[in-house]
Phi, psi and omega in degrees: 000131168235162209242195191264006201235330194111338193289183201229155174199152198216178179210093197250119191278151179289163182302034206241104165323279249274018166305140178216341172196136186236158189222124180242352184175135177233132138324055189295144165222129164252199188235135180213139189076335222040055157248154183273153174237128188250164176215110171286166200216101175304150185231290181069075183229147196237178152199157189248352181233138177214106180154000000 
């Protein structure tokens, strides 16, 4: 994903069979100026059991 500055941001998930549901990244829109912005937020977070 790249931004309006050039920068870059990559994800790379671990090698794990046993991960079944991953949250890799969430959106927010905030306000700045009073325009609205969305600014995204890495997360990487896994989980291997659900339930």
């Amino acid at each position: 994903m790249a931004c309006v500055t050039g920068a870059a941001w990559t994800f790379q998930p671990p090698a794990d069979p046993d991960i079944r549901a991953a949250v890799i990244a969430d959106l927010h829109r905030h306000r700045m100026g009073g325009q609205p912005i969305w600014k995204p937020r890495a997360i990487g977070q896994g989980w291997a059991g659900l339930g």
